[in-house]
Each structure stands twice: as C-alpha cells, then as structure tokens.
C-alpha cells in the first residue's frame, strides 16, 4: 500500500483546504513531519486513518469529539480525500463526517449525514466512480488492505510509546496487544467452546447419575419390605460403578416381590370361598325377615282403612254440594263487581260537585255541558293576547341587552383611548430595548474574539515561567554532566597512559620458561620486567572507560533535554508575547502572569455582561412586535365599538313603537287579572270542573243500571242450582284447592283399599308368617367378618401385584437410563481431555500454556526474530531480542521477551534497557511486528510507514545507525515518515513536511530536497 496524495478541508486544526503530496515526500525514502506542539502533526495521521476506515485512531474517536475545525467558515464542509495504491489498484476515497451546515431556508443549522465516495483510476478512461455506500467502501478498502483499523494504526502509524510499554509490560499486557493485532479471538473462542462443552457434558452425566439415583430411591419405596434384604447403593453422582450397583440391587428387589405375590394369591382364594358362603346365608335370612314384616304391615293397614270409612263418606257429600254451588259462582262474581262500580261512581259524583258554584250544585248533565262549551269559546279568544304578551316580554329583554352592550362598548372606547394616549412613549421604550440588546451582541462577539487569544497568552506565560525554571535547572545539570564527563575522560586517559608505561610488566607476567616470548620470540627470559607500585591492569582501564562512556551518555542526555526545553521555552515566550492581533510584535517587555490573568478576568466579566444583555435580543424583538400588534388591535376595537353604538340607537326607537301598540291590546285582554295568562288559567280551571262533574254524573247513572241487572241474574241462577237463596249457595262454595284436597283424600282411601286386598292374597307372605322369626343380624355379622378378611387379602394381593409391576417398570427405566448414559460418559471424558489440554490444566500440557497463549507465543517468536535483524544494526551488533516460554510472576507462560547483550553474554529483561536503547529496541520491534502482521494479513505490501516521537533520546552515533536502518527500507521500495521535534533531524532529513500553527488554522509546507525552494 502506497499513499500518493492527501487533501484535508476544515479537519481538526486545519481551517482551510490543505494538500499533502506524499509522492514528492517519499521520493527521498525518508521524510520528516514536524511542527510546534498543537499545530496538527497527529491530525495528518488521523486524516489518513479516517480516509481509510472512517474513524480516527484510539481514544481520539470518542463520542464527544468533533472532527470539524473550529477555524472553518460555516459554509465550508469538513472533508478528507486520500489517493493511494493498494492491491495494484489506484483508488481515491473521499469522506465527510456528520456535521452541521446552514439551513437552505431560514436561519440556524441542520445536521448533515456522513457521506463517502470511492473512485478508481483507469489508465485508459481516467477516474470512474465505484460506490457511495459506507458499508461497501469499508468492505472494499478492508479487503484490499487486509487489516483492521487497530492493526493498521499499530503497523503503519507506528506509535513508539506503545511499543516502549510493550517492551516493559508483563505477559498479560503483551497478550492483550498481540491478541488485538493478530485477532486470536478464535482460539480463545475454541478454549471457551471446549470449556462450555465440558461443562455441558459434565452436567448431562451428573443429571443422568442423579436420575438413576432417583429411580433407585423410587425402587426402594416400591419394594417395601423386600428392600431390607440388600442395602440401597450409597454412591454419589459421577462416581464409577453407580449404574451397575443400582441394576444389581433392583434385580434382588424384584425377586423378593415375586415371592410375596404368590403367597398373597393363595390367601385371597380361600377368603373368596368363605365370603361366598356367608353371602348366600345372609341373603336367605334377609328374604325371610322381609316377608314376615310385609305380612304384619298389611294387616295393620287393613285395620286402619276400616277406622277411616266414616270420614270418607263425609268428604264425598261435601264435594258434591260444592260442585253444585260452582254453577252459581259466576252470577255472584258479576253482582259483586257491579256493586263495587256503583259505589265508586257515587263517590266520584260527590267529589266533582264539591268544586261547582252554588247555582250549579244540582244541575243536570245538559246544563253542565252547555256551560262548559261557553267557557271554552271564551278561552280560545285569548290566544292572540298571549302572543302579544310574550312579544312584550321579549322586547323588554332586548332593551336590557342593548343597555348592557352599550355600557360595555363605552368602557372599551374609554380604555382604548387612555391606552393609545401613551403609545408613543411605549413604542420608543421597546425600540430602545431592542437596540441595546443588538449593541450588546456586537460587543460580546468582539470580546469573544479578544478573550481566546488572551487565554492562550496566559497559558503560554504560565508554561514560559515553568519552563524557565526547568531550563535553569537543566543548564546547571548539563554543566555538572560536562564536568563529570571531562573528569572521567581525563581519568581514563591517565590510567591508559599509566598502563602503557607498565605494559612490559603486564606482558612479563604471561611469560613461562620454555615458551617463546610474544615480543622477541626467545624461549629464555633472563630478566623479565617487574611491576612497579601503582601498576594499572586491563580491568582497571576498562572500568575507567566504562565510566567515561556513562558520563558521555549522561552529558548527551542532558544536552538533549536542555535543547528540547529551550525550544519549548522559545515557543512559549513567542506565544506569550504575541498579542494575537496578527502584528507579531515581540519587542515589548515580557508580560507577567498576574497582568495577563487580570486582563483575562476583565475580558471574561465584560463578555459575560455583554452576553447576558445580548441574550435578551429575541425577547425584546418579540415584545416590540407584540406591542405593535396590540396597538393595531386596539384601534380596530374602538372603531367597531363606535359603529355598534350608532346601530343600537335606531334599534331602540323601533322597539319603543312596537311595545306601545302591544300594551293597548293587552289591557283589553287581561280584564281584572294581572296578566293574560292568569285570565286564561282561570277560565281553563272552570271549564275543567264542569267537564268532570258532567262525566261523573253520567258514570253514576250507568253503574246503578248494571247493579240492578246483576241482582236479577243471581236470583235466577241460585234457584236453578237447587238453593233457596243466593246466600245459601254462597255458603257452600269451596275453592279449587279445597275441592282438589277432598278428591285426593277420597282417591287415596280407595287406592289403599285395593292395595291391601292384593297383599292379603300373597301366598309366600302367609307361609313366611307361619315360620320361626328370622335372625338377619347374626348372618350380617358373619358376612361382615368374611368380607373384611376378603378385603384385606385382596388389598395385600393388589399391593403385591402393583409392587411387582412398579418394580418391573422402574427397573426397565433404570436399564434404559444406564444404556443412554454410556455414550454421554464417553463424550464427557473425551471433551474433558481436550478442554484441559487447551486450558493448560492437563498433565499432557507440559508448560501449562493455554491455546491462545501458545498461538500468541508463536507470533511473538516471529516478531522477535524479525525485530532482531534490525536491532542488531541499530545497536552495532550488541543486542538481540529473544522469546521466552518461562512463566513470570505466576502469570501466563510463553509471552516473555528478553534481550541478549553480546558484550556480557547474559540474557536480561527488556525493562533494564536505558531510554535510548528502549527507543531503538521498540522501533525494531515495531518494524518487525509490521512485517509479521503484513504477512499475516495476506502479504499486503506496506510502502508507506509513519514513526512517532522518540528520536530525542538517541545520541548522534545511534541516531545515524537508526536512520541507516530506516533508510534501508528503501531497498524494498518503502518510504518512512518520521514525526519528531528533534532539531537535528531537520539537518539530517532534507525532505520535510512542516505544519505551521496560525491564528486562523494550521497550514502545511513542503520542503523537498534538491529544488532549492519552498512549496506549500
């Protein structure tokens, strides 16, 4: 994968569009990406990652973080366009995040959804569009690169801090990083799946054993006394041999149950024979007792019939007289009804005459009817007067309403006139309020533009003061380090000189008789040199050399730290003295923190006050508009009220004329009454009394006629039925219920007589009466004893039979459970062995390594081998990274990482490396990991890499070696971008991309070697 061009618009700190030509930068193989802190170096790498994966690396992809630049104008959309070659295809991917944009209609903003475009370059036809789908573009890019976003950020955007921590981390931390890069979740899933299978299989086996034991408990309950012959198995679920022991015990229980069933069958047969004989004897005694009792009862009933014969005759005669009286009953009922109707008519006539005038108290029907008709005619003549009276009341109501509306309109006109009198002052007050809020909004915007630069200057002044103290301390430390380095160098030179002077004595110490001298070649040594006092040996000289080298490294570290501090101090001073108005003037006196703090506080207060006033702009405008609407409404209300007042005057005059005409008509119609209605009500009541009296008189005459006819019919009906008077017939009347009761008594006596005669004629009853008395109680007692014995025998036989059947059924279920449990137990043993092996708990796993740790250990071994090839060049052949399988600190084994020092020949932990050694070791590890992950991703070629900070911890020689290793990447046609603040790298690396921090957003500047010019 090779990057060609990158265009950023309104992204991060870049307010405008910035274009980066990676082809020009990569032509030198290595290029430098530098700039002040906060300028946006990391944002360039974020844009590359966002263009490929629509997300930025790591924690910067938080929900509350916006990718849009605060410096960008509202109409400029945030966009990243990346052109690259991957998988032999040249692609251009453009992405826009979700962002606010001005509404096309009206004010305010609306959120625009995220968008993506993908194009491919065809040499014959140029660029052609491929897709605008987020999902399709993500799948296409991910498939070509072959890496996830985390893997890409780890192997292309090499974060040195992460790998330095990786070097010093324990096995758990290394395992997390390697697992994320190489995606070993599938192996962890295999472990978890096998563990789940083992737990599931173990649960099934335990469940099967529990079911078998439960069946054994039920067999024990079903066996009853037979279970006492052999003890119930006491094994627990999961123990071997449980199933076989339960089956053996169940077989013994079944044998005992069959023996008890045979015994119960013999006892039951004898009890059945004895019970049959007792039942026959009981039935015979009961039949004899029944016949004897029946004969005695028949004789008693015959005597009773003779005693009730006289009563039967009386009932028969009474029933005959009552049936004759029934012939007279209709005439009696008709006469009673006529008498009641006559009494009611007489009472009604007397009540109706009580309300009549004295002159009509004895009047006949015709006189009463004629008087009523005259009153009805007079009442009909009053209808027109009623309508006139009703209209008069309506006119009074309309007058009252007119007066009420008149008063309401007068009050409205007066109130509106008073309000309009003060309208000019009110309107002027609302206008002044709106103008004040608008002026405050303008001032708040101006103060906001001054407040942010003032805060940045204050923060820079604080950093300046703190860095000044640290710079003084670092300068003192550098002086001390230089003095110690000079002293150590002089000490080493002095010891070396002293050793050279006494080198003869050192060589003489190695001479042996008969062995040729390494200097002169003679085997004889007559006068070997003697060591003088204070002789310096080789070990002392090497110790002094090591001290000198340590002092030089300390001096270099102090110089590097002081350089970084001074660069940061200069940047802080420039930013603290820059007034933020674009003038760049720095010739004034340094601004103090207290003065800047006072200015920030003053601006903050002024901005808060202006913002508070400006916040009322909308409310002031709304209040002005509401007041203007009210002014127009009140003008319209007054005009409408005046028109209504004029219309009411003419309406009131018309009502007065109409009511005068109606009043003359009503005076004539009311007469002596207060109103027409009262006069009409009086006439209505009089006519009603007359009508009631006439009707009551006619009803009384008709009732008297009907009563006379009823008396004649009643006398004739009594004579024909054989009664002397109607009163005698009425005395013999009986109701239907009484007649039915008499008939029932007569019928019952006749039925009883026929039944007694039939029973007295039975031969078997007379024969039984001649035999001795029956004894059914004794026979019943004998039968009850035999029945109890039979029930007990049958219950014992049924229990034995049921026990045998239940034992057979439970035994068959136990055998089925045992057969079904066999494959489950075999499966559990197989899965448990595999789960223990992958989890590292099995004895077959010698190193107790989990499957995922084993795979990660193999990957770490590949990474260490790939990193060692570069680490040896960076460390001049001194260091080698090796992988260790040993368990550390009780944690997982197989993820140890050690470094072998060829100078000492010892293997030690990577955490013992110094700062500079840690940097180039982590860099080698990062490059090696990039190679391994690339191969893991399917061999996708990575032609562009970026390396983050860390070069400031290297001395000049080591820096040269590291740059040589990075430069060697060009052999594979790779380009490396270095992100660093180190000033020395600007001299060493000619191809540079500088990020410049400006007031209105950052910008990028290309510096390409060999052109002699700057390109931005």
JSON list of C-alpha atoms in Angstrom, two decimals, residues 318-462:
[
{"chain": "A", "resi": 318, "resn": "UNK", "atom": "CA", "xyz": [-119.22, -32.12, 50.89]},
{"chain": "A", "resi": 319, "resn": "UNK", "atom": "CA", "xyz": [-117.60, -32.36, 47.48]},
{"chain": "A", "resi": 320, "resn": "UNK", "atom": "CA", "xyz": [-120.97, -32.96, 45.74]},
{"chain": "A", "resi": 321, "resn": "UNK", "atom": "CA", "xyz": [-122.63, -29.81, 47.33]},
{"chain": "A", "resi": 322, "resn": "UNK", "atom": "CA", "xyz": [-119.57, -27.66, 46.43]},
{"chain": "A", "resi": 323, "resn": "UNK", "atom": "CA", "xyz": [-119.77, -28.71, 42.77]},
{"chain": "A", "resi": 324, "resn": "UNK", "atom": "CA", "xyz": [-123.46, -27.58, 42.63]},
{"chain": "A", "resi": 325, "resn": "UNK", "atom": "CA", "xyz": [-122.58, -24.21, 44.21]},
{"chain": "A", "resi": 326, "resn": "UNK", "atom": "CA", "xyz": [-119.93, -23.71, 41.45]},
{"chain": "A", "resi": 327, "resn": "UNK", "atom": "CA", "xyz": [-122.87, -23.21, 38.99]},
{"chain": "A", "resi": 328, "resn": "UNK", "atom": "CA", "xyz": [-123.97, -20.05, 40.93]},
{"chain": "A", "resi": 329, "resn": "UNK", "atom": "CA", "xyz": [-120.41, -18.61, 41.34]},
{"chain": "A", "resi": 330, "resn": "UNK", "atom": "CA", "xyz": [-120.32, -16.58, 38.03]},
{"chain": "A", "resi": 331, "resn": "UNK", "atom": "CA", "xyz": [-123.51, -14.71, 38.92]},
{"chain": "A", "resi": 332, "resn": "UNK", "atom": "CA", "xyz": [-122.18, -13.96, 42.42]},
{"chain": "A", "resi": 333, "resn": "UNK", "atom": "CA", "xyz": [-118.96, -12.53, 40.97]},
{"chain": "A", "resi": 334, "resn": "UNK", "atom": "CA", "xyz": [-120.85, -10.38, 38.45]},
{"chain": "A", "resi": 335, "resn": "UNK", "atom": "CA", "xyz": [-123.15, -8.92, 41.20]},
{"chain": "A", "resi": 336, "resn": "UNK", "atom": "CA", "xyz": [-120.16, -8.10, 43.49]},
{"chain": "A", "resi": 337, "resn": "UNK", "atom": "CA", "xyz": [-118.36, -6.33, 40.64]},
{"chain": "A", "resi": 338, "resn": "UNK", "atom": "CA", "xyz": [-121.46, -4.22, 39.74]},
{"chain": "A", "resi": 339, "resn": "UNK", "atom": "CA", "xyz": [-121.89, -3.19, 43.38]},
{"chain": "A", "resi": 340, "resn": "UNK", "atom": "CA", "xyz": [-118.27, -2.02, 43.67]},
{"chain": "A", "resi": 341, "resn": "UNK", "atom": "CA", "xyz": [-118.54, 0.00, 40.41]},
{"chain": "A", "resi": 342, "resn": "UNK", "atom": "CA", "xyz": [-121.74, 1.74, 41.66]},
{"chain": "A", "resi": 343, "resn": "UNK", "atom": "CA", "xyz": [-120.14, 2.80, 44.97]},
{"chain": "A", "resi": 344, "resn": "UNK", "atom": "CA", "xyz": [-117.11, 4.18, 43.09]},
{"chain": "A", "resi": 345, "resn": "UNK", "atom": "CA", "xyz": [-119.33, 6.23, 40.67]},
{"chain": "A", "resi": 346, "resn": "UNK", "atom": "CA", "xyz": [-121.35, 7.74, 43.53]},
{"chain": "A", "resi": 347, "resn": "UNK", "atom": "CA", "xyz": [-118.18, 8.85, 45.35]},
{"chain": "A", "resi": 348, "resn": "UNK", "atom": "CA", "xyz": [-116.78, 10.42, 42.15]},
{"chain": "A", "resi": 349, "resn": "UNK", "atom": "CA", "xyz": [-120.06, 12.36, 41.52]},
{"chain": "A", "resi": 350, "resn": "UNK", "atom": "CA", "xyz": [-119.98, 13.83, 45.03]},
{"chain": "A", "resi": 351, "resn": "UNK", "atom": "CA", "xyz": [-116.32, 14.91, 44.67]},
{"chain": "A", "resi": 352, "resn": "UNK", "atom": "CA", "xyz": [-116.91, 16.62, 41.29]},
{"chain": "A", "resi": 353, "resn": "UNK", "atom": "CA", "xyz": [-119.95, 18.65, 42.53]},
{"chain": "A", "resi": 354, "resn": "UNK", "atom": "CA", "xyz": [-117.99, 19.98, 45.56]},
{"chain": "A", "resi": 355, "resn": "UNK", "atom": "CA", "xyz": [-115.99, 22.45, 43.36]},
{"chain": "A", "resi": 356, "resn": "UNK", "atom": "CA", "xyz": [-119.03, 23.85, 41.39]},
{"chain": "A", "resi": 357, "resn": "UNK", "atom": "CA", "xyz": [-120.68, 27.21, 42.09]},
{"chain": "A", "resi": 358, "resn": "UNK", "atom": "CA", "xyz": [-123.85, 27.04, 44.26]},
{"chain": "A", "resi": 359, "resn": "UNK", "atom": "CA", "xyz": [-126.13, 27.74, 41.31]},
{"chain": "A", "resi": 360, "resn": "UNK", "atom": "CA", "xyz": [-124.86, 24.61, 39.52]},
{"chain": "A", "resi": 361, "resn": "UNK", "atom": "CA", "xyz": [-124.72, 22.22, 42.51]},
{"chain": "A", "resi": 362, "resn": "UNK", "atom": "CA", "xyz": [-127.97, 20.40, 41.46]},
{"chain": "A", "resi": 363, "resn": "UNK", "atom": "CA", "xyz": [-127.67, 20.99, 37.68]},
{"chain": "A", "resi": 364, "resn": "UNK", "atom": "CA", "xyz": [-128.21, 18.16, 35.22]},
{"chain": "A", "resi": 365, "resn": "UNK", "atom": "CA", "xyz": [-125.91, 16.80, 32.56]},
{"chain": "A", "resi": 366, "resn": "UNK", "atom": "CA", "xyz": [-127.14, 19.06, 29.73]},
{"chain": "A", "resi": 367, "resn": "UNK", "atom": "CA", "xyz": [-126.81, 22.27, 31.78]},
{"chain": "A", "resi": 368, "resn": "UNK", "atom": "CA", "xyz": [-123.29, 21.41, 32.85]},
{"chain": "A", "resi": 369, "resn": "UNK", "atom": "CA", "xyz": [-122.16, 20.58, 29.28]},
{"chain": "A", "resi": 370, "resn": "UNK", "atom": "CA", "xyz": [-123.63, 23.84, 27.85]},
{"chain": "A", "resi": 371, "resn": "UNK", "atom": "CA", "xyz": [-121.86, 25.98, 30.46]},
{"chain": "A", "resi": 372, "resn": "UNK", "atom": "CA", "xyz": [-118.52, 24.24, 29.67]},
{"chain": "A", "resi": 373, "resn": "UNK", "atom": "CA", "xyz": [-118.83, 24.95, 25.94]},
{"chain": "A", "resi": 374, "resn": "UNK", "atom": "CA", "xyz": [-119.31, 28.69, 26.62]},
{"chain": "A", "resi": 375, "resn": "UNK", "atom": "CA", "xyz": [-116.13, 28.88, 28.72]},
{"chain": "A", "resi": 376, "resn": "UNK", "atom": "CA", "xyz": [-114.12, 27.02, 26.04]},
{"chain": "A", "resi": 377, "resn": "UNK", "atom": "CA", "xyz": [-115.15, 29.56, 23.40]},
{"chain": "A", "resi": 378, "resn": "UNK", "atom": "CA", "xyz": [-114.06, 32.48, 25.61]},
{"chain": "A", "resi": 379, "resn": "UNK", "atom": "CA", "xyz": [-110.70, 30.74, 26.27]},
{"chain": "A", "resi": 380, "resn": "UNK", "atom": "CA", "xyz": [-109.98, 30.37, 22.54]},
{"chain": "A", "resi": 381, "resn": "UNK", "atom": "CA", "xyz": [-110.35, 34.13, 22.03]},
{"chain": "A", "resi": 382, "resn": "UNK", "atom": "CA", "xyz": [-107.30, 34.77, 24.31]},
{"chain": "A", "resi": 383, "resn": "UNK", "atom": "CA", "xyz": [-104.60, 33.12, 22.02]},
{"chain": "A", "resi": 384, "resn": "UNK", "atom": "CA", "xyz": [-103.76, 36.39, 20.21]},
{"chain": "A", "resi": 385, "resn": "UNK", "atom": "CA", "xyz": [-103.44, 38.20, 23.56]},
{"chain": "A", "resi": 386, "resn": "UNK", "atom": "CA", "xyz": [-100.95, 35.51, 24.77]},
{"chain": "A", "resi": 387, "resn": "UNK", "atom": "CA", "xyz": [-98.74, 36.07, 21.76]},
{"chain": "A", "resi": 388, "resn": "UNK", "atom": "CA", "xyz": [-98.79, 39.84, 22.31]},
{"chain": "A", "resi": 389, "resn": "UNK", "atom": "CA", "xyz": [-97.84, 39.41, 25.97]},
{"chain": "A", "resi": 390, "resn": "UNK", "atom": "CA", "xyz": [-94.94, 37.05, 25.05]},
{"chain": "A", "resi": 391, "resn": "UNK", "atom": "CA", "xyz": [-93.63, 39.57, 22.47]},
{"chain": "A", "resi": 392, "resn": "UNK", "atom": "CA", "xyz": [-93.79, 42.37, 25.06]},
{"chain": "A", "resi": 393, "resn": "UNK", "atom": "CA", "xyz": [-91.53, 40.36, 27.39]},
{"chain": "A", "resi": 394, "resn": "UNK", "atom": "CA", "xyz": [-89.09, 39.70, 24.53]},
{"chain": "A", "resi": 395, "resn": "UNK", "atom": "CA", "xyz": [-88.90, 43.46, 23.81]},
{"chain": "A", "resi": 396, "resn": "UNK", "atom": "CA", "xyz": [-88.03, 44.10, 27.48]},
{"chain": "A", "resi": 397, "resn": "UNK", "atom": "CA", "xyz": [-85.20, 41.52, 27.26]},
{"chain": "A", "resi": 398, "resn": "UNK", "atom": "CA", "xyz": [-83.85, 43.07, 24.05]},
{"chain": "A", "resi": 399, "resn": "UNK", "atom": "CA", "xyz": [-83.82, 46.51, 25.68]},
{"chain": "A", "resi": 400, "resn": "UNK", "atom": "CA", "xyz": [-81.86, 45.13, 28.64]},
{"chain": "A", "resi": 401, "resn": "UNK", "atom": "CA", "xyz": [-79.30, 43.53, 26.29]},
{"chain": "A", "resi": 402, "resn": "UNK", "atom": "CA", "xyz": [-78.91, 46.78, 24.32]},
{"chain": "A", "resi": 403, "resn": "UNK", "atom": "CA", "xyz": [-78.21, 48.69, 27.52]},
{"chain": "A", "resi": 404, "resn": "UNK", "atom": "CA", "xyz": [-75.62, 46.08, 28.66]},
{"chain": "A", "resi": 405, "resn": "UNK", "atom": "CA", "xyz": [-73.81, 46.15, 25.30]},
{"chain": "A", "resi": 406, "resn": "UNK", "atom": "CA", "xyz": [-73.90, 49.95, 25.30]},
{"chain": "A", "resi": 407, "resn": "UNK", "atom": "CA", "xyz": [-72.17, 50.12, 28.70]},
{"chain": "A", "resi": 408, "resn": "UNK", "atom": "CA", "xyz": [-69.55, 47.52, 27.59]},
{"chain": "A", "resi": 409, "resn": "UNK", "atom": "CA", "xyz": [-68.70, 49.44, 24.41]},
{"chain": "A", "resi": 410, "resn": "UNK", "atom": "CA", "xyz": [-68.48, 52.74, 26.33]},
{"chain": "A", "resi": 411, "resn": "UNK", "atom": "CA", "xyz": [-65.96, 51.18, 28.73]},
{"chain": "A", "resi": 412, "resn": "UNK", "atom": "CA", "xyz": [-63.96, 49.69, 25.80]},
{"chain": "A", "resi": 413, "resn": "UNK", "atom": "CA", "xyz": [-63.81, 53.07, 24.00]},
{"chain": "A", "resi": 414, "resn": "UNK", "atom": "CA", "xyz": [-62.63, 54.84, 27.15]},
{"chain": "A", "resi": 415, "resn": "UNK", "atom": "CA", "xyz": [-59.97, 52.18, 27.96]},
{"chain": "A", "resi": 416, "resn": "UNK", "atom": "CA", "xyz": [-58.66, 52.16, 24.36]},
{"chain": "A", "resi": 417, "resn": "UNK", "atom": "CA", "xyz": [-58.45, 55.97, 24.28]},
{"chain": "A", "resi": 418, "resn": "UNK", "atom": "CA", "xyz": [-56.44, 56.00, 27.54]},
{"chain": "A", "resi": 419, "resn": "UNK", "atom": "CA", "xyz": [-54.03, 53.24, 26.26]},
{"chain": "A", "resi": 420, "resn": "UNK", "atom": "CA", "xyz": [-53.45, 54.93, 22.88]},
{"chain": "A", "resi": 421, "resn": "UNK", "atom": "CA", "xyz": [-52.60, 58.20, 24.61]},
{"chain": "A", "resi": 422, "resn": "UNK", "atom": "CA", "xyz": [-49.31, 56.64, 25.92]},
{"chain": "A", "resi": 423, "resn": "UNK", "atom": "CA", "xyz": [-48.45, 54.60, 22.76]},
{"chain": "A", "resi": 424, "resn": "UNK", "atom": "CA", "xyz": [-45.62, 56.85, 21.52]},
{"chain": "A", "resi": 425, "resn": "UNK", "atom": "CA", "xyz": [-43.66, 56.53, 24.77]},
{"chain": "A", "resi": 426, "resn": "UNK", "atom": "CA", "xyz": [-44.24, 52.78, 24.96]},
{"chain": "A", "resi": 427, "resn": "UNK", "atom": "CA", "xyz": [-43.12, 52.23, 21.35]},
{"chain": "A", "resi": 428, "resn": "UNK", "atom": "CA", "xyz": [-39.98, 54.31, 21.90]},
{"chain": "A", "resi": 429, "resn": "UNK", "atom": "CA", "xyz": [-39.11, 52.29, 25.06]},
{"chain": "A", "resi": 430, "resn": "UNK", "atom": "CA", "xyz": [-39.38, 48.92, 23.22]},
{"chain": "A", "resi": 431, "resn": "UNK", "atom": "CA", "xyz": [-37.26, 50.21, 20.32]},
{"chain": "A", "resi": 432, "resn": "UNK", "atom": "CA", "xyz": [-34.51, 51.34, 22.71]},
{"chain": "A", "resi": 433, "resn": "UNK", "atom": "CA", "xyz": [-34.52, 47.90, 24.40]},
{"chain": "A", "resi": 434, "resn": "UNK", "atom": "CA", "xyz": [-34.01, 46.12, 21.04]},
{"chain": "A", "resi": 435, "resn": "UNK", "atom": "CA", "xyz": [-31.15, 48.47, 20.04]},
{"chain": "A", "resi": 436, "resn": "UNK", "atom": "CA", "xyz": [-29.43, 47.98, 23.42]},
{"chain": "A", "resi": 437, "resn": "UNK", "atom": "CA", "xyz": [-29.55, 44.16, 23.06]},
{"chain": "A", "resi": 438, "resn": "UNK", "atom": "CA", "xyz": [-28.16, 44.35, 19.48]},
{"chain": "A", "resi": 439, "resn": "UNK", "atom": "CA", "xyz": [-25.27, 46.56, 20.59]},
{"chain": "A", "resi": 440, "resn": "UNK", "atom": "CA", "xyz": [-24.53, 44.09, 23.41]},
{"chain": "A", "resi": 441, "resn": "UNK", "atom": "CA", "xyz": [-24.47, 41.17, 20.92]},
{"chain": "A", "resi": 442, "resn": "UNK", "atom": "CA", "xyz": [-21.92, 43.02, 18.76]},
{"chain": "A", "resi": 443, "resn": "UNK", "atom": "CA", "xyz": [-19.77, 43.79, 21.78]},
{"chain": "A", "resi": 444, "resn": "UNK", "atom": "CA", "xyz": [-20.00, 40.18, 23.05]},
{"chain": "A", "resi": 445, "resn": "UNK", "atom": "CA", "xyz": [-18.74, 38.92, 19.68]},
{"chain": "A", "resi": 446, "resn": "UNK", "atom": "CA", "xyz": [-15.81, 41.39, 19.76]},
{"chain": "A", "resi": 447, "resn": "UNK", "atom": "CA", "xyz": [-14.92, 40.43, 23.34]},
{"chain": "A", "resi": 448, "resn": "UNK", "atom": "CA", "xyz": [-15.08, 36.72, 22.47]},
{"chain": "A", "resi": 449, "resn": "UNK", "atom": "CA", "xyz": [-12.53, 37.31, 19.69]},
{"chain": "A", "resi": 450, "resn": "UNK", "atom": "CA", "xyz": [-10.21, 39.01, 22.21]},
{"chain": "A", "resi": 451, "resn": "UNK", "atom": "CA", "xyz": [-10.80, 36.53, 25.06]},
{"chain": "A", "resi": 452, "resn": "UNK", "atom": "CA", "xyz": [-9.44, 33.36, 23.40]},
{"chain": "A", "resi": 453, "resn": "UNK", "atom": "CA", "xyz": [-6.04, 34.95, 22.43]},
{"chain": "A", "resi": 454, "resn": "UNK", "atom": "CA", "xyz": [-5.77, 36.40, 25.94]},
{"chain": "A", "resi": 455, "resn": "UNK", "atom": "CA", "xyz": [-6.34, 32.98, 27.50]},
{"chain": "A", "resi": 456, "resn": "UNK", "atom": "CA", "xyz": [-3.79, 31.37, 25.19]},
{"chain": "A", "resi": 457, "resn": "UNK", "atom": "CA", "xyz": [-1.23, 34.08, 26.13]},
{"chain": "A", "resi": 458, "resn": "UNK", "atom": "CA", "xyz": [-1.93, 33.47, 29.84]},
{"chain": "A", "resi": 459, "resn": "UNK", "atom": "CA", "xyz": [-1.44, 29.71, 29.45]},
{"chain": "A", "resi": 460, "resn": "UNK", "atom": "CA", "xyz": [1.73, 30.32, 27.41]},
{"chain": "A", "resi": 461, "resn": "UNK", "atom": "CA", "xyz": [3.06, 32.70, 30.10]},
{"chain": "A", "resi": 462, "resn": "UNK", "atom": "CA", "xyz": [2.50, 30.04, 32.74]}
]
